Short mmCIF file of C-alpha atoms in Angstrom, two decimals:
data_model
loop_
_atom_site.label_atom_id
_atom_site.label_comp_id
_atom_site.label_asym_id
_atom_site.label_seq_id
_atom_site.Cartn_x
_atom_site.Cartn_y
_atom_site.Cartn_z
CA UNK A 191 5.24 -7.43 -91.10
CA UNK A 192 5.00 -11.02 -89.62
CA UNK A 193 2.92 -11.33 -87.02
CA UNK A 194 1.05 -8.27 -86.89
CA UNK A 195 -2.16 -9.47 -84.91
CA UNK A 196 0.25 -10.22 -82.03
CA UNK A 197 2.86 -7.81 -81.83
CA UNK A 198 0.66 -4.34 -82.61
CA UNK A 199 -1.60 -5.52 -79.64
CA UNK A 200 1.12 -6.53 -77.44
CA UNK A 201 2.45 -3.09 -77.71
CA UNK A 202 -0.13 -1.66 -77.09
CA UNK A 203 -1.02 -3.30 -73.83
CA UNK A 204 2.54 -2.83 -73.20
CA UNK A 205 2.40 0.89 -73.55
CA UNK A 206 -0.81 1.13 -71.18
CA UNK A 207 0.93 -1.17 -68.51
CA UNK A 208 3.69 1.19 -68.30
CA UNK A 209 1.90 4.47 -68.44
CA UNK A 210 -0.81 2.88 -65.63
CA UNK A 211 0.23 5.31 -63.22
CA UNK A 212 -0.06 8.37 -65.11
CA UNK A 213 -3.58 7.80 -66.41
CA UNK A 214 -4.74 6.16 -63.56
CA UNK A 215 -3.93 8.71 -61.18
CA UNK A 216 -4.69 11.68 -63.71
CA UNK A 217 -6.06 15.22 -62.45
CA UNK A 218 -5.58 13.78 -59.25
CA UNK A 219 -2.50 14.96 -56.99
CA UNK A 220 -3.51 13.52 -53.97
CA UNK A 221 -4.81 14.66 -50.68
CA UNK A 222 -2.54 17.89 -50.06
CA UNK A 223 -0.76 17.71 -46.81
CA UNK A 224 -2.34 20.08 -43.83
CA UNK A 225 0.38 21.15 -41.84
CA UNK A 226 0.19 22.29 -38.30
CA UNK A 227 1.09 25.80 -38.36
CA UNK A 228 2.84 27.70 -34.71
CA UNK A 229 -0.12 28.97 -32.48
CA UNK A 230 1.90 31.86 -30.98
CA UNK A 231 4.43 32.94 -33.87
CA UNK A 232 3.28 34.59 -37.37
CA UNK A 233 6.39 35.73 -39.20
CA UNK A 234 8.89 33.03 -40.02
CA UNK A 235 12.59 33.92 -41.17
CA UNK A 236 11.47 34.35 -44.77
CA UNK A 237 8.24 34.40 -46.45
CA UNK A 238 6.04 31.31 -46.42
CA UNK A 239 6.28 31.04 -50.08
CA UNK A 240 9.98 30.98 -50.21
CA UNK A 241 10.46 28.99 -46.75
CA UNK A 242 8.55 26.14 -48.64
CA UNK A 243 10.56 26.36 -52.25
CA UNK A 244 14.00 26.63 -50.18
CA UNK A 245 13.96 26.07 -46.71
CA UNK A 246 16.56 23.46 -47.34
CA UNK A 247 18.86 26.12 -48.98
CA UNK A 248 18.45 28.32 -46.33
CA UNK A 249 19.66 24.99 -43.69
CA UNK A 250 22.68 24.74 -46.01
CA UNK A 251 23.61 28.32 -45.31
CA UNK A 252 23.33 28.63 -41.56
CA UNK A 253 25.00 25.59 -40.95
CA UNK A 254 28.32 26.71 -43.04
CA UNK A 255 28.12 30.33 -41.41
CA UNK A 256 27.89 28.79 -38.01
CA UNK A 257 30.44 25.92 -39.06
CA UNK A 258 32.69 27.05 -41.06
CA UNK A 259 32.51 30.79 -41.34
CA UNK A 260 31.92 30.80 -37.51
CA UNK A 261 29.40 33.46 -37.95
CA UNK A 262 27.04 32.73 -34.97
CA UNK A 263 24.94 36.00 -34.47
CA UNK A 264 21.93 35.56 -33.43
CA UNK A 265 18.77 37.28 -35.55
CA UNK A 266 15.96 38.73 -34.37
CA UNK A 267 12.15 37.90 -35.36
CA UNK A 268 8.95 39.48 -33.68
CA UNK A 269 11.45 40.66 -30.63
CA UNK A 270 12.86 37.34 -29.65
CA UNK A 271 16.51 36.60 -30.30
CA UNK A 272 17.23 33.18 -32.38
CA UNK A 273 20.39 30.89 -33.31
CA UNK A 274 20.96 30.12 -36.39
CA UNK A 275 19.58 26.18 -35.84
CA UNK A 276 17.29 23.71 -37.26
CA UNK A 277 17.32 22.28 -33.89
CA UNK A 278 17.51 25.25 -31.57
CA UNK A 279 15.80 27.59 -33.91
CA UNK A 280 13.16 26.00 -36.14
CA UNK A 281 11.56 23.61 -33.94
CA UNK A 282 11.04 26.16 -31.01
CA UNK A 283 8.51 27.29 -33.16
CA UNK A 284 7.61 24.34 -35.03
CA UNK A 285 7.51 22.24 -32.37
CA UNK A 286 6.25 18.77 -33.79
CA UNK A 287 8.04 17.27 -36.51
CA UNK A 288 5.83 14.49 -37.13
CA UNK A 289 3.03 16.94 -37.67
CA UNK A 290 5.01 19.68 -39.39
CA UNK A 291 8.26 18.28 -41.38
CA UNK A 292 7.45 15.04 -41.97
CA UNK A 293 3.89 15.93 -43.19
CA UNK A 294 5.15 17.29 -46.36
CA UNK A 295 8.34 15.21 -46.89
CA UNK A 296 6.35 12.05 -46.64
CA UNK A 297 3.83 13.88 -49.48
CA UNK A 298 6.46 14.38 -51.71
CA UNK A 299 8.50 11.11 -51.00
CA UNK A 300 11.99 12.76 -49.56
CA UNK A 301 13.69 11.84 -46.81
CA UNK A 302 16.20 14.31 -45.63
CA UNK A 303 18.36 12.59 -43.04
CA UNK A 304 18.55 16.13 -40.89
CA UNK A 305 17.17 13.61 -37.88
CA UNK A 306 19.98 11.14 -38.03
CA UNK A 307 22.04 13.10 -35.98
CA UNK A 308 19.54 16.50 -34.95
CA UNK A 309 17.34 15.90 -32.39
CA UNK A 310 13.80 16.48 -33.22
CA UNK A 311 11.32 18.10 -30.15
CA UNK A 312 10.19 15.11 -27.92
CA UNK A 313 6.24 14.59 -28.21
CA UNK A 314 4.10 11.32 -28.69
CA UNK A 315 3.48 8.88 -30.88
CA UNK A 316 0.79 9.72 -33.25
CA UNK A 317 0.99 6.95 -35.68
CA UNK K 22 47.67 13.22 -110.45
CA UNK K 23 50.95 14.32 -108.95
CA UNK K 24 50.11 17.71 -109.20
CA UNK K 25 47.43 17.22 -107.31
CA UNK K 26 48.90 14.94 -104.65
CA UNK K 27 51.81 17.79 -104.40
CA UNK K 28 48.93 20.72 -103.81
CA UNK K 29 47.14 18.33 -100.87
CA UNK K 30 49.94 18.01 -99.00
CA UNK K 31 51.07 21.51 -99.40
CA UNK K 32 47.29 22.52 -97.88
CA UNK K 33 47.92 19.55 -95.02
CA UNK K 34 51.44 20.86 -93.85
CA UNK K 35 50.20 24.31 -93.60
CA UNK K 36 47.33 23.62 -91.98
CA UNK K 37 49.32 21.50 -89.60
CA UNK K 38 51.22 23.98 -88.39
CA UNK K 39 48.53 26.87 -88.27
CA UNK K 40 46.81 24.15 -86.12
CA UNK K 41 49.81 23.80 -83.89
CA UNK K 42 50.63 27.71 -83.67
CA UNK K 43 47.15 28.88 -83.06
CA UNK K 44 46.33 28.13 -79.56
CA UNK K 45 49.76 29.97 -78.95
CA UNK K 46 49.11 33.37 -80.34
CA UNK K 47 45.47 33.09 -78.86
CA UNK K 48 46.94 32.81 -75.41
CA UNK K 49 49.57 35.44 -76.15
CA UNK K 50 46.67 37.90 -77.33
CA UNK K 51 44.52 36.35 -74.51
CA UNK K 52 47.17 37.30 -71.95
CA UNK K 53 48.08 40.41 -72.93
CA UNK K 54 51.03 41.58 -75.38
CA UNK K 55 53.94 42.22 -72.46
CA UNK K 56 54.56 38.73 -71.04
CA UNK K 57 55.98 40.03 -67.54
CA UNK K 58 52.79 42.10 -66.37
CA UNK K 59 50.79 39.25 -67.26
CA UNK K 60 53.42 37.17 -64.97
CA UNK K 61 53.03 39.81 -61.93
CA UNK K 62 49.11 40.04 -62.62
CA UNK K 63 48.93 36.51 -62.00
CA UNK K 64 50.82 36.21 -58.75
CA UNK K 65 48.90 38.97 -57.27
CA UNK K 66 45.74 37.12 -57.77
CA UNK K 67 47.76 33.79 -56.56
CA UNK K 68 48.77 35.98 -53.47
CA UNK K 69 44.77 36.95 -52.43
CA UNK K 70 43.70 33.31 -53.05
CA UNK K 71 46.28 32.38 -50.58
CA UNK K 72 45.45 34.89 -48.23
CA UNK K 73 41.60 34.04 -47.90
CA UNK K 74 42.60 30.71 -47.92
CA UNK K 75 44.38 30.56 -44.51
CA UNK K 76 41.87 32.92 -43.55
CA UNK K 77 38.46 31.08 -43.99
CA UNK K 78 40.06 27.22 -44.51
CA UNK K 79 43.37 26.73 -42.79
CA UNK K 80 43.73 23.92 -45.09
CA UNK K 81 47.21 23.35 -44.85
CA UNK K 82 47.92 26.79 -44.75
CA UNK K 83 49.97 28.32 -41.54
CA UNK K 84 47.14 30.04 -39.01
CA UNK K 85 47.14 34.44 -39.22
CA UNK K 86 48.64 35.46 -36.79
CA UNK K 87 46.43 38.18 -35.54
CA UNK K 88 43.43 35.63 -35.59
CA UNK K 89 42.57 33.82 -32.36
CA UNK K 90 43.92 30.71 -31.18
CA UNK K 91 42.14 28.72 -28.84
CA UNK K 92 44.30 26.68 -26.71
CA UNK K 93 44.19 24.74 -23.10
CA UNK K 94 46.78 24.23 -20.10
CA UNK K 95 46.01 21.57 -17.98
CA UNK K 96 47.57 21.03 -14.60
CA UNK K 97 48.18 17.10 -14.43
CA UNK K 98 49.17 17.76 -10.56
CA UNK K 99 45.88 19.55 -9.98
CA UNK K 100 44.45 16.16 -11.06
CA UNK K 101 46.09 13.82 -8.89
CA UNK K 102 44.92 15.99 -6.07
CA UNK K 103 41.67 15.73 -7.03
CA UNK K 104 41.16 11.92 -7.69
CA UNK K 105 37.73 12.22 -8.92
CA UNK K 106 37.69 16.09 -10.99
CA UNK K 107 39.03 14.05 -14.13
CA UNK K 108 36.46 11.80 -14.72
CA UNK K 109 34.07 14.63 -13.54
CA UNK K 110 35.55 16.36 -16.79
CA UNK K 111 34.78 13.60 -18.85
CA UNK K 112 31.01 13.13 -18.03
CA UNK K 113 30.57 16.88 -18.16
CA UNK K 114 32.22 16.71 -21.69
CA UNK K 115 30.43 13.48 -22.57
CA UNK K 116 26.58 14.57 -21.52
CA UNK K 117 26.97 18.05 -23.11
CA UNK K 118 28.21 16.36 -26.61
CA UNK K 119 25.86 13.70 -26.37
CA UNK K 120 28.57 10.93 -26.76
CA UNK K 121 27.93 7.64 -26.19
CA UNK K 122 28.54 4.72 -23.66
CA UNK K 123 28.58 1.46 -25.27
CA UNK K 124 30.51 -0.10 -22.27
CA UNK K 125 33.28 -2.19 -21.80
CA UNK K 126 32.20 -4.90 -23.20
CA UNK K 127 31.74 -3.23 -26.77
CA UNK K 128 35.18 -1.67 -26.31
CA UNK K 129 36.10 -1.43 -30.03
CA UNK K 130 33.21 0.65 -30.43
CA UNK K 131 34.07 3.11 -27.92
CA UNK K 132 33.72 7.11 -28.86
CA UNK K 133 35.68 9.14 -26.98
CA UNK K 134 36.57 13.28 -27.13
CA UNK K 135 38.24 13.36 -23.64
CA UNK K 136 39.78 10.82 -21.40
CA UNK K 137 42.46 9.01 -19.33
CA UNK K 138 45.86 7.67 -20.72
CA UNK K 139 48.69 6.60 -19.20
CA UNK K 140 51.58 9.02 -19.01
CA UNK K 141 53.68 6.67 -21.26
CA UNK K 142 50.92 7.09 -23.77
CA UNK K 143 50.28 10.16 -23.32
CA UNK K 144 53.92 11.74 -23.32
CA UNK K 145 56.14 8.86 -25.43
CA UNK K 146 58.76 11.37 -25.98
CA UNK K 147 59.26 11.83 -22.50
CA UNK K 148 58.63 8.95 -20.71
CA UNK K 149 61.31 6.47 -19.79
CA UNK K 150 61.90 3.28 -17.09
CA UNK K 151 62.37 5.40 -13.92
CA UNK K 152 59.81 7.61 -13.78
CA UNK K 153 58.32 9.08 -10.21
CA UNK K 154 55.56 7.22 -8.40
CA UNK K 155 53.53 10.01 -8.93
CA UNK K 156 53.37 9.26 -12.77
CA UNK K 157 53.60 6.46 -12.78
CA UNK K 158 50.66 5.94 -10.92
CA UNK K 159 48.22 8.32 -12.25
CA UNK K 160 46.55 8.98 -15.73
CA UNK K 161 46.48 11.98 -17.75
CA UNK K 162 43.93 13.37 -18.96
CA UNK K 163 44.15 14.12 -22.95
CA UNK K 164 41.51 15.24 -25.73
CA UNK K 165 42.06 16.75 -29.42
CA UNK K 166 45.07 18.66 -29.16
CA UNK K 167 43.78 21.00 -32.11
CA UNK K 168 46.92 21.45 -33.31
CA UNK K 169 48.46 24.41 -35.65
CA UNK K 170 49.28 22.08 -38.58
CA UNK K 171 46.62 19.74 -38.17
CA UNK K 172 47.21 16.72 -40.34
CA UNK K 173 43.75 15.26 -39.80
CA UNK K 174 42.77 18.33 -42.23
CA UNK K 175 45.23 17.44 -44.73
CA UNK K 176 44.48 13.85 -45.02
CA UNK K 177 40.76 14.64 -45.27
CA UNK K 178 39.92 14.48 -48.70
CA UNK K 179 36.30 16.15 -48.35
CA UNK K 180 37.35 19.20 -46.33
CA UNK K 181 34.66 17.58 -43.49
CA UNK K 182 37.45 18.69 -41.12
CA UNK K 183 38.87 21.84 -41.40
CA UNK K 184 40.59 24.63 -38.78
CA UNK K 185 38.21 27.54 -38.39
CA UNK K 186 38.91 31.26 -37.59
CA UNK K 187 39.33 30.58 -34.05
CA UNK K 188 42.49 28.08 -34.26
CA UNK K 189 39.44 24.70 -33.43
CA UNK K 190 40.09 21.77 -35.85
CA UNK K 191 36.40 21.40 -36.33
CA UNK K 192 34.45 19.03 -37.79
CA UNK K 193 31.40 19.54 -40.60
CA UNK K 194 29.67 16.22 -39.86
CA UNK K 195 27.53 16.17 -43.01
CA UNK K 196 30.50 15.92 -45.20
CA UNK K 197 32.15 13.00 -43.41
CA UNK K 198 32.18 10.49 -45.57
CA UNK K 199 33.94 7.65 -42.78
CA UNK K 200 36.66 7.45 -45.06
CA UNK K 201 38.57 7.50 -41.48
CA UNK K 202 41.66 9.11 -42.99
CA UNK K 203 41.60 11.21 -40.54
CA UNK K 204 41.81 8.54 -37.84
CA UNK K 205 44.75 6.99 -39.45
CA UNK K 206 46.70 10.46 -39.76
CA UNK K 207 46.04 11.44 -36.40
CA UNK K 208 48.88 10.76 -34.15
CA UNK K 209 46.92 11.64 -30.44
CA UNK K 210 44.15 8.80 -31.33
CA UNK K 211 42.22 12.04 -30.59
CA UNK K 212 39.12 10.27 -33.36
CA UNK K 213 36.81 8.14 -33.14
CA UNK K 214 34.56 6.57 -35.96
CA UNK K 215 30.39 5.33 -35.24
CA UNK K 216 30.75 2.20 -36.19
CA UNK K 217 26.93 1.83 -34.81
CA UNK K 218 24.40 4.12 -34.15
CA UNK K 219 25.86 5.99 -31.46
CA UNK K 220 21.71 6.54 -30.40
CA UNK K 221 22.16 2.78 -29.36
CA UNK K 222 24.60 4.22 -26.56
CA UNK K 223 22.43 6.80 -25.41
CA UNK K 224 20.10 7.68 -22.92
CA UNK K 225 17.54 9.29 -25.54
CA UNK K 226 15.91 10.94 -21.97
CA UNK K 227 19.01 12.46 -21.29
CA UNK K 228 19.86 14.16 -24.00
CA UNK K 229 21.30 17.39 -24.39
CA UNK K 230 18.84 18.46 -26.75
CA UNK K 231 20.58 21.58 -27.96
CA UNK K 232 22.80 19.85 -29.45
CA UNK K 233 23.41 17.24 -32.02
CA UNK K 234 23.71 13.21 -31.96
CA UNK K 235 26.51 12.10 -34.72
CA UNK K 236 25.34 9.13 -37.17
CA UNK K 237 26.52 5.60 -38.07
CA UNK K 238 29.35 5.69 -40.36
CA UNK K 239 30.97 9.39 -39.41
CA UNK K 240 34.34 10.12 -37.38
CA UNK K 241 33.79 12.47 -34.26
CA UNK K 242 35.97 13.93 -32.00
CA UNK K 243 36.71 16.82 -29.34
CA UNK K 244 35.12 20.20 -31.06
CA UNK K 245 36.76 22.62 -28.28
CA UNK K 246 33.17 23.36 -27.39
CA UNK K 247 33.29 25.79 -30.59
CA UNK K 248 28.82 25.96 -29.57
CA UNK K 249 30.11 27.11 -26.22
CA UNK K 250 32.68 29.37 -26.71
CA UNK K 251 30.20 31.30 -29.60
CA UNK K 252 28.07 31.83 -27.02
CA UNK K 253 30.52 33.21 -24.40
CA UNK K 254 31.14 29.80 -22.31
CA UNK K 255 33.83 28.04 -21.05
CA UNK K 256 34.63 24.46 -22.46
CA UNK K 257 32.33 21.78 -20.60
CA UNK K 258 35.60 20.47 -18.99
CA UNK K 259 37.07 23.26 -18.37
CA UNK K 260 33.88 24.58 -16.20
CA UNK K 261 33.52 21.22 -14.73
CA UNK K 262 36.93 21.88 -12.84
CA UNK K 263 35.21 25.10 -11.31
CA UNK K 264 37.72 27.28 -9.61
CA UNK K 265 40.73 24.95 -9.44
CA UNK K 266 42.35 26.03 -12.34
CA UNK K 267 43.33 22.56 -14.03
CA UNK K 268 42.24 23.29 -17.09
CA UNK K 269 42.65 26.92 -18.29
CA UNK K 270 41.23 27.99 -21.57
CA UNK K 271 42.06 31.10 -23.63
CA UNK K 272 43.61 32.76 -26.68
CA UNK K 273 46.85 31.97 -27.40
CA UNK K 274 47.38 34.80 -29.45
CA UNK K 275 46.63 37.24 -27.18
CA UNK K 276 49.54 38.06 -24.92
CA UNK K 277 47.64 39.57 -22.09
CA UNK K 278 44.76 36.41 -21.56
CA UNK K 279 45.44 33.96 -18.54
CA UNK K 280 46.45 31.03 -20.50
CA UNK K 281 49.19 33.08 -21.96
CA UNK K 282 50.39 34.25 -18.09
CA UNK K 283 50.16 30.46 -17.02
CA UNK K 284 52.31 30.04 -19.83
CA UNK K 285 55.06 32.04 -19.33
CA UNK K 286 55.12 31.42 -15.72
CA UNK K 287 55.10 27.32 -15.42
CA UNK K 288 57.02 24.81 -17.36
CA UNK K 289 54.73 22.87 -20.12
CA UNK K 290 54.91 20.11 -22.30
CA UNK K 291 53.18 19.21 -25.50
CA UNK K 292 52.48 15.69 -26.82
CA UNK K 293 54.54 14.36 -29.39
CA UNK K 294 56.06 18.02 -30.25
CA UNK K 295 58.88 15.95 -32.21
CA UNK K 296 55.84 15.75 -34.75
CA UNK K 297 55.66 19.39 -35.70
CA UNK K 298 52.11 19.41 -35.33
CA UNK K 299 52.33 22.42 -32.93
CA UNK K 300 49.71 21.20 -30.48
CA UNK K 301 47.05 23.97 -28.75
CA UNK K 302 46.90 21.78 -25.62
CA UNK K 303 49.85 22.44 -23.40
CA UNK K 304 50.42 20.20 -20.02
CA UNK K 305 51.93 21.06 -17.11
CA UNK K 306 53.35 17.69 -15.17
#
């Protein structure tokens, strides 16, 4: 091979550059987000396990039973009555966003647009 | 060498036509060996799929008749008695859907779900030069008509729009793509596309905040109050005519509610019936 003193090195910084950020940050997720949990309510809809694997599921659902299928009934948890609704529903309980949602979605980089149109609880700047 | 050439194509023509033949007999053995119950099978199952289709979609599809159907009278007289009840109809509609203002000024950007028209607007098909003072004069108030054979629904080509159980040509604002199809089918003008933020014409202090904003980019228009009536309300602008019985709100399919008996006892007109649309909003003039 021509030019073996040059290209074997190159590639090999090249191959370092490119996996920087998986050795660099290695064994090291990050600082896991601490959400603010409700003060006054302990059972959510479903488990906290599978609330936080497929909350966004469970979003999709209510919205075409309330939409489309019409199905509005109203579901009981810990004797209060509740509407199937991220914004009615969800934030009763979890009443800051900023503290709760975005907390996690800003961990793991998504950014739902729920809060285009939904109107998130009103509470003050934190940032 | 020619024997050889002879055996080849022998082995290609046969093959040829087992190739052709197969998928034939697969689907005959697939299908069942007597052709006609296959045939009656198949437009039982075609028969179900239509069924739960008017049912659940409406896409197209005529409404069931022993469903509900939502539908309004509104007494155009009752208005022009009361100068001010129709605008009172619109802000009541306006603050409980969180639409926006964006003035006069940015008129192009204007969202309405209920408002005033002239009568020639309103009514083309039965408007003409001499028409009474009256009329002439006054607006009419006009929203989605939510028609029977909405053709909003069929032009939408992500089923964002749809007619629901209830008769309501409702609207699934996460699908809406702002094709605006829907706009251009509609022949009321009843839709209205965000061309901004609608936030930007807000008051974000006085929001309803049970209910939604839209976004930049999707159509909106009149939902019947669909949140209201599943929880056992009136329309907004229906209550915000209190007890004078302008607008009056009920089940068309039920031959006993009020709307019905204002029906049958006054004279009403629909907007542009010529269309076939069958329009749920009925006006008495």
């Amino acid at each position: 091979m021509y030019d073996r003193g040059i290209i074997i090195p190159g590639l090999l910084v090249f191959v370092l550059l490119v996996t920087f950020p998986i050795w660099y940050n290695r064994g090291d997720a990050g600082e896991v987000p601490q959400l603010e949990k409700p003060k006054d309510a302990k059972a959510c809809v479903l488990p906290a396990k599978e609330m936080r694997s497929s909350h966004m599921q469970l979003l999709n659902e209510w919205r075409d039973e309330v939409l489309r299928t019409g199905d509005r009934a109203y579901f009981e948890l810990e004797g209060k009555m509740y509407q199937k609704s991220l914004q009615n529903a969800c934030m009763k309980c979890h009443t800051s966003k900023k503290k709760f949602c975005d907390k996690c979605h800003e961990y793991s980089s998504v950014t739902p647009y729920c809060w285009d149109c939904h109107l998130a609880p009103v509470e003050e700047d934190i940032n | 060498m020619d024997k050889k050439r002879r055996e080849f194509l022998k082995i290609a023509g046969i093959s040829t036509l087992a190739g052709l033949g197969a998928p034939a007999v697969v689907d005959r053995m697939v299908s069942g060996s007597f052709p006609l119950a296959a045939k009656a099978a198949q437009e039982v199952a075609h028969g179900e799929k239509a069924n739960d289709q008017a049912a659940t979609e409406g896409h197209g599809e005529k409404t069931v008749p022993t469903g509900k159907r939502y539908g309004m009278v509104i007494d155009v007289r009752k208005f022009i008695e009361n100068p001010g009840m129709a605008d009172a109809c619109t802000n009541a509609c306006h603050t409980v859907h969180n639409v926006p203002d964006f003035g006069e000024a940015n008129k192009k950007d204007e969202i309405k779900w209920i408002w005033l028209t002239g009568y020639g607007n309103a009514f083309p098909d039965h408007s003409h030069y001499y028409k009474d003072e009256e009329l002439e004069k006054n607006k009419v108030l006009v929203l989605c008509n939510h028609c029977d054979e909405p053709p909003c629904v069929r032009a939408c080509p992500t089923k964002a729009t749809f007619k629901n159980k209830d008769g309501i040509v409702a609207m699934d604002y996460h699908r809406c793509i702002g094709c605006r199809f829907c706009m251009a089918a509609c022949p009321y003008g009843s839709r209205s596309f965000n061309w901004q933020d609608p936030r930007n014409g807000l008051d974000m202090n006085k929001l309803n905040r049970e209910f939604p904003t839209r976004m930049r980019g999707v159509v909106e228009k009149c939902n019947f109050c669909a949140d209201r009536i599943g929880k056992g309300e009136q329309p907004a602008c229906a209550d915000a005519c209190g007890s004078s019985k302008a607008i009056v709100f009920g089940d068309l399919n039920d031959p006993n509610s009020e709307i019905r008996k204002v029906l049958k006892e006054k004279y009403t007109i629909q907007r542009k019936p010529a269309l076939g649309t069958h329009p749920s909003v009925f006006y008495i003039v």
